[in-house]
N, CA and C of each residue as an Amber inpcrd file, in Angstrom:
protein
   321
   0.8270000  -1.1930000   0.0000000   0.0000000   0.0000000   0.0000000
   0.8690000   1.2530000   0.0000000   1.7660000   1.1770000   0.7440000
   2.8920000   2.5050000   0.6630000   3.7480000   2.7150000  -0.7140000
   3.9880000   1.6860000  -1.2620000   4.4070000   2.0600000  -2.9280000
   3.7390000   2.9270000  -3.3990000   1.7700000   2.5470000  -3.4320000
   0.8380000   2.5660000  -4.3580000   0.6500000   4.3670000  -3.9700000
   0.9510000   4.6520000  -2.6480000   0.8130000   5.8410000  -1.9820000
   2.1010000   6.8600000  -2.5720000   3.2830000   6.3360000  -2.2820000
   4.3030000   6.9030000  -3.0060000   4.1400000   7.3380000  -4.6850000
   3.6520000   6.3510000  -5.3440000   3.4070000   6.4000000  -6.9560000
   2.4630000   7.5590000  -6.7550000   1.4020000   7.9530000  -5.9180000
   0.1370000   8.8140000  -6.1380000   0.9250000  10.0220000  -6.2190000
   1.6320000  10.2840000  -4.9490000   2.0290000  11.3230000  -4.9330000
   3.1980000  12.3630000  -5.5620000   3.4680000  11.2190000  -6.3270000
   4.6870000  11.6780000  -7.3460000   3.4200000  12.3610000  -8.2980000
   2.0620000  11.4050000  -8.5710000   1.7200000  11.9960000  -9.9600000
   0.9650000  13.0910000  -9.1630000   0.1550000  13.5540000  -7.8210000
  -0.2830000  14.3320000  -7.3550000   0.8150000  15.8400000  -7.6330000
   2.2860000  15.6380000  -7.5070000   3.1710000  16.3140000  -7.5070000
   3.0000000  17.1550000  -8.5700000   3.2210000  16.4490000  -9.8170000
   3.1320000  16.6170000 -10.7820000   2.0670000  17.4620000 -11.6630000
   0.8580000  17.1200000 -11.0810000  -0.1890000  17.7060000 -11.5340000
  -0.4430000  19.2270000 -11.1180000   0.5650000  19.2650000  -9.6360000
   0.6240000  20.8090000  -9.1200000   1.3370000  21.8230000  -9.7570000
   2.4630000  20.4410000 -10.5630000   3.0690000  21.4300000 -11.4950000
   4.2670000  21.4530000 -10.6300000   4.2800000  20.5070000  -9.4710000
   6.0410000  20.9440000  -8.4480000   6.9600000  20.3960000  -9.6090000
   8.3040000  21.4530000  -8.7440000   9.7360000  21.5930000  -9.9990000
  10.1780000  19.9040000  -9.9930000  10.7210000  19.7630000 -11.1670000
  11.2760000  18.6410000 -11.5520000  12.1620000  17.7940000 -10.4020000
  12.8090000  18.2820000  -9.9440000  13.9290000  18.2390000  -8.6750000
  12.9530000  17.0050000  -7.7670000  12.2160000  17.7420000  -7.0980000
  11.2760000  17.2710000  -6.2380000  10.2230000  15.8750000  -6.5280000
   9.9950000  16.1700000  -8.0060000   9.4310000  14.9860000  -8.4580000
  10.2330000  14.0220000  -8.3770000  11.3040000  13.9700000  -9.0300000
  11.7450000  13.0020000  -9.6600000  12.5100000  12.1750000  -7.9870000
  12.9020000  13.1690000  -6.7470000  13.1230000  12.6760000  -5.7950000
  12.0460000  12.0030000  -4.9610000  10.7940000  12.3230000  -5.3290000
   9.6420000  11.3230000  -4.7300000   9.4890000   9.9130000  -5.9520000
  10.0020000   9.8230000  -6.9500000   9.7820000   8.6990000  -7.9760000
  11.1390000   7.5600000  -7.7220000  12.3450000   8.6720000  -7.3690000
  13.5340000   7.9110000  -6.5420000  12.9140000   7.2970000  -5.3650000
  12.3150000   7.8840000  -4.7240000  11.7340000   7.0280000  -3.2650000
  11.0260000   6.2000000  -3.7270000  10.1170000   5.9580000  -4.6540000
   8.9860000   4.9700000  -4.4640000   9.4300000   3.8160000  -5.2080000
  10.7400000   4.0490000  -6.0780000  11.4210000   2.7390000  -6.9830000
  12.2720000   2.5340000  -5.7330000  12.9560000   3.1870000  -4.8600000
  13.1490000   2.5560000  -3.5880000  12.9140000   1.6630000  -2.8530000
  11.5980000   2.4210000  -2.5410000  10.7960000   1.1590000  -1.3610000
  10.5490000   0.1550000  -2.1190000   9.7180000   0.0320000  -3.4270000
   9.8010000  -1.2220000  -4.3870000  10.7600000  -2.1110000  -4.0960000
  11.7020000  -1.6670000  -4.3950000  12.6810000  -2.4270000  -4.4930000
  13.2260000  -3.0200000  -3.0740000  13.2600000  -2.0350000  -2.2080000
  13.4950000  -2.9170000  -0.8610000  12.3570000  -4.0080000  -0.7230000
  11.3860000  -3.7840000  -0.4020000  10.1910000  -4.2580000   0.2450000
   9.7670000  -5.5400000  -0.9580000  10.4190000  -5.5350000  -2.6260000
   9.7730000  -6.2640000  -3.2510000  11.5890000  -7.0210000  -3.8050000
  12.5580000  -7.3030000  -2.7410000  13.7560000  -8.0640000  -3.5300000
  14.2930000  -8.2330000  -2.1430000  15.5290000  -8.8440000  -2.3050000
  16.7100000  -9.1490000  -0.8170000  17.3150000  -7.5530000  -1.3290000
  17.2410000  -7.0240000  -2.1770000  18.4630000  -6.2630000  -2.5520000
  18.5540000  -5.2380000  -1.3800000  20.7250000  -5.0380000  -1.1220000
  20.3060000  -4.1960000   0.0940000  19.7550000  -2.6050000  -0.1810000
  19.6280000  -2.1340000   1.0230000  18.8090000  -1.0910000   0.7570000
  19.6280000  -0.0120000   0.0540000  21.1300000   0.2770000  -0.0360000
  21.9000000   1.0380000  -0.6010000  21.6120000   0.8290000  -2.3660000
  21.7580000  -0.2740000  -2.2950000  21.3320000  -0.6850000  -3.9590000
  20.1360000  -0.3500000  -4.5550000  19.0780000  -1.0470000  -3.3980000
  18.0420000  -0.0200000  -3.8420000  18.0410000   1.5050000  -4.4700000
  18.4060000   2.3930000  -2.8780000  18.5240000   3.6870000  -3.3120000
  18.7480000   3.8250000  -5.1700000  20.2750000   3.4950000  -5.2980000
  20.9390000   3.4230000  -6.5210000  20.2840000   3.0550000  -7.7560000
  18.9660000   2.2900000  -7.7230000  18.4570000   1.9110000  -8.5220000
  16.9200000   3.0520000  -8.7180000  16.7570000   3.5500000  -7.6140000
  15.5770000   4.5050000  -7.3050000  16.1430000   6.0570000  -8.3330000
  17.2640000   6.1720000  -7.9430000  18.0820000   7.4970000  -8.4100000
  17.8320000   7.1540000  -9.9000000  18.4640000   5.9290000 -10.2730000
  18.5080000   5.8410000 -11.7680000  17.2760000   5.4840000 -12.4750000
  16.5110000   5.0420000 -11.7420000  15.2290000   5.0980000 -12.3690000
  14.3190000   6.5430000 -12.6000000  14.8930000   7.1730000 -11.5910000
  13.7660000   8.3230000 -11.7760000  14.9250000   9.3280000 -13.0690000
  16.1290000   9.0470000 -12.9590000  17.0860000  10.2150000 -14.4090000
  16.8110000   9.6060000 -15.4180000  16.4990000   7.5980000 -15.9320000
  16.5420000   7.2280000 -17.1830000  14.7100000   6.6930000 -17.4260000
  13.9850000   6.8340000 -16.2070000  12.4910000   6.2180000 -16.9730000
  11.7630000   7.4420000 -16.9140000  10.5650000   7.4280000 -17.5890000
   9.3290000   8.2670000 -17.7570000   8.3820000   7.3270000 -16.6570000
   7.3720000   8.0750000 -16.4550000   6.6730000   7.8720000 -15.2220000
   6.1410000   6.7850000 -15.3820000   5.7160000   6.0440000 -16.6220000
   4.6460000   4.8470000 -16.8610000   6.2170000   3.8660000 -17.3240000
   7.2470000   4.0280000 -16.8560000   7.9880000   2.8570000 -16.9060000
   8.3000000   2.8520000 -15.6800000   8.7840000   3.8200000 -14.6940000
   8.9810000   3.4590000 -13.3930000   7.7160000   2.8560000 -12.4870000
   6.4310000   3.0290000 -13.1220000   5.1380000   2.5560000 -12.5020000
   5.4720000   1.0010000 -13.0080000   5.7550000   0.6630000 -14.1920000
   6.1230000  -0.5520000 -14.1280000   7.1060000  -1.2630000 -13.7300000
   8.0180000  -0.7350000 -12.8120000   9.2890000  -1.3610000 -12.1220000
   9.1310000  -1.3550000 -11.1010000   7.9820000  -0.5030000 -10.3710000
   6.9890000  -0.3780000  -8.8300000   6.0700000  -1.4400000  -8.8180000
   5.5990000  -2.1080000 -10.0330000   4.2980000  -2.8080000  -9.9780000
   5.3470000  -4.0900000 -10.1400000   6.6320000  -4.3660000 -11.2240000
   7.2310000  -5.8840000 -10.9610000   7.9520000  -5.8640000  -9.7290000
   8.8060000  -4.9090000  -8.7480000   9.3300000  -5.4470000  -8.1190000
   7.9660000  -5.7650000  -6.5920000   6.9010000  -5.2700000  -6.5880000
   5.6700000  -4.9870000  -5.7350000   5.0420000  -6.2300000  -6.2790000
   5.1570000  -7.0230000  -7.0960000   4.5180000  -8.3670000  -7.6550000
   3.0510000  -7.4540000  -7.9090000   2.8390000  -7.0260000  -7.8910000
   1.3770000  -6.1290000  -8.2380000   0.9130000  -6.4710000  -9.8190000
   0.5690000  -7.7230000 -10.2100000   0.1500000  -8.4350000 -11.5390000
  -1.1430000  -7.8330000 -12.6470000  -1.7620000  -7.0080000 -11.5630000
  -2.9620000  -6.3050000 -12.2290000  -2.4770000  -4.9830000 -12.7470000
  -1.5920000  -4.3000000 -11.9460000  -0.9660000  -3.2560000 -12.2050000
  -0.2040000  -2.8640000 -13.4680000   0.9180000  -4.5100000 -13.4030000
   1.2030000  -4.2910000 -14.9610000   0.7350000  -4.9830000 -15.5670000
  -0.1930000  -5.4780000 -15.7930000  -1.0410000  -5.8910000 -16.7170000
  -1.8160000  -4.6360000 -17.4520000  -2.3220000  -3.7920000 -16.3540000
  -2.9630000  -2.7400000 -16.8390000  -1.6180000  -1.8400000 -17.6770000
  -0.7860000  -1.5160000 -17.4710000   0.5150000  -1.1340000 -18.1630000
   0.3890000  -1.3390000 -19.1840000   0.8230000  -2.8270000 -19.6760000
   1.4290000  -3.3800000 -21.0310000   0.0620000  -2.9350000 -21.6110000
  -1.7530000  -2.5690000 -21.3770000  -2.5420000  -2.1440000 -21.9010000
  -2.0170000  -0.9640000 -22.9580000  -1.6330000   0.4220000 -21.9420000
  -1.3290000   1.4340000 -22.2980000  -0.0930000   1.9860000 -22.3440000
   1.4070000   1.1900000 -22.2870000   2.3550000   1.8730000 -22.3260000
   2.8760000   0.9730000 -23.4000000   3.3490000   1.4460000 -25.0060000
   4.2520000   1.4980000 -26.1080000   4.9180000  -0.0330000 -25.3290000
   4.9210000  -1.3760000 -26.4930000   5.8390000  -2.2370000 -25.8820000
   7.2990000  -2.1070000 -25.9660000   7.7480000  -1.1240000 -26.9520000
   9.1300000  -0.4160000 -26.5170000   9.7360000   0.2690000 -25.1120000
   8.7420000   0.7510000 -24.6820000   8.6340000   1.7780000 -23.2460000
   9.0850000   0.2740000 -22.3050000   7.8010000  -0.8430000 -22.6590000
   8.1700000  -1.6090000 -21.1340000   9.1740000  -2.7470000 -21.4250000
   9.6420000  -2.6270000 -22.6840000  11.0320000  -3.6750000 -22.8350000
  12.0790000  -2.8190000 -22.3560000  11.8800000  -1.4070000 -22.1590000
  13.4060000  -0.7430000 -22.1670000  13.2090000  -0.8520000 -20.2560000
  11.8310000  -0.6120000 -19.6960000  11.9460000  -0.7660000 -18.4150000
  12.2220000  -1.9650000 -17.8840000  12.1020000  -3.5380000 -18.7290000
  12.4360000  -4.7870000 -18.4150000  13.6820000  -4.7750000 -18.1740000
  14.2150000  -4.0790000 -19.3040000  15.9100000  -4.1780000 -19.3890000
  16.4100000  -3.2580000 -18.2830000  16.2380000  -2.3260000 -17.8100000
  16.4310000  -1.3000000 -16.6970000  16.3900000  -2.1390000 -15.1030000
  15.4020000  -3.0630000 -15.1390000  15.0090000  -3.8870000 -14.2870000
  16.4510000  -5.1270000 -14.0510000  16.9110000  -5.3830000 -15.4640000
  18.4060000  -6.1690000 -15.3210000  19.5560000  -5.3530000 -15.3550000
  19.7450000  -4.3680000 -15.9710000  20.8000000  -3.6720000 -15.9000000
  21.2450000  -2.5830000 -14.1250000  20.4250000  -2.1240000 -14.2100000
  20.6060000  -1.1810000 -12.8040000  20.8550000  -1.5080000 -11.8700000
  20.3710000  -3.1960000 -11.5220000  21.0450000  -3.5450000 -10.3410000
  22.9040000  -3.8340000 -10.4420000  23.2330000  -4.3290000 -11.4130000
  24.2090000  -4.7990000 -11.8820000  25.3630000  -3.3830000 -12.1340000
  24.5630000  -2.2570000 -12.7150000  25.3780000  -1.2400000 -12.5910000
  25.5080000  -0.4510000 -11.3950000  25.0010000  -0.7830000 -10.3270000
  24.4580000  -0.0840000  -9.1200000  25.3060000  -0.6710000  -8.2220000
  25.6230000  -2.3590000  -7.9770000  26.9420000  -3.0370000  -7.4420000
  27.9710000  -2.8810000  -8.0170000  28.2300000  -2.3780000  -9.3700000
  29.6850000  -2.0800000  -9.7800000  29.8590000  -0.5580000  -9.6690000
  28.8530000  -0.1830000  -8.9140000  29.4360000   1.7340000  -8.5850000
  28.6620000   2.5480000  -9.4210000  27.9790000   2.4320000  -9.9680000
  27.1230000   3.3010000 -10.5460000  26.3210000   4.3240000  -9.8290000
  25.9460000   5.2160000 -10.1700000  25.0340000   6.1710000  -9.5030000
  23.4160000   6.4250000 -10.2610000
């Protein structure tokens, strides 16, 4: 439920029109907690993967890296409905790469 709360309020953010900065540091948090709460990965890695998700995805690919690592099956199901299957192969691949660049030092 706290992902699903985090995801709102990034797009609540957004809709106010708050500066980019701020968004994209509430979209870092919520690929965060995903990722803690939905892997072993430690929580530093997480972070690392939260950061890079919110500089390399658009909002309906990080919703789908909140909904696979959250096992949330309806969520991306509803996704692959409406997001370009280019959009969620590049977030599949983001999903293998980032951790991997995130333990070799990546930011």
């Amino acid at each position: 439920m706290a992902i699903a709360v985090l995801g709102l309020g990034a797009a609540a953010l957004a809709d106010q029109g708050g500066d980019a900065a701020a968004e994209a540091q509430v979209q870092a948090q919520a690929v965060a907690t995903a990722c803690g709460t939905g892997s072993n990965m430690p929580a530093a890695l997480c972070t690392c993967i939260g950061t890079q998700a919110a500089a390399e995805l658009d909002a309906d690919q990080q919703a789908f890296v909140i909904a696979a690592f959250a096992g949330d099956d309806a969520e991306a199901q509803r996704l692959r409905g409406v997001v370009p299957p280019l959009e969620l192969a590049a977030a599949a691949m983001f999903m293998v790469n980032a951790p991997r660049d995130c333990a070799a030092g990546g930011d």
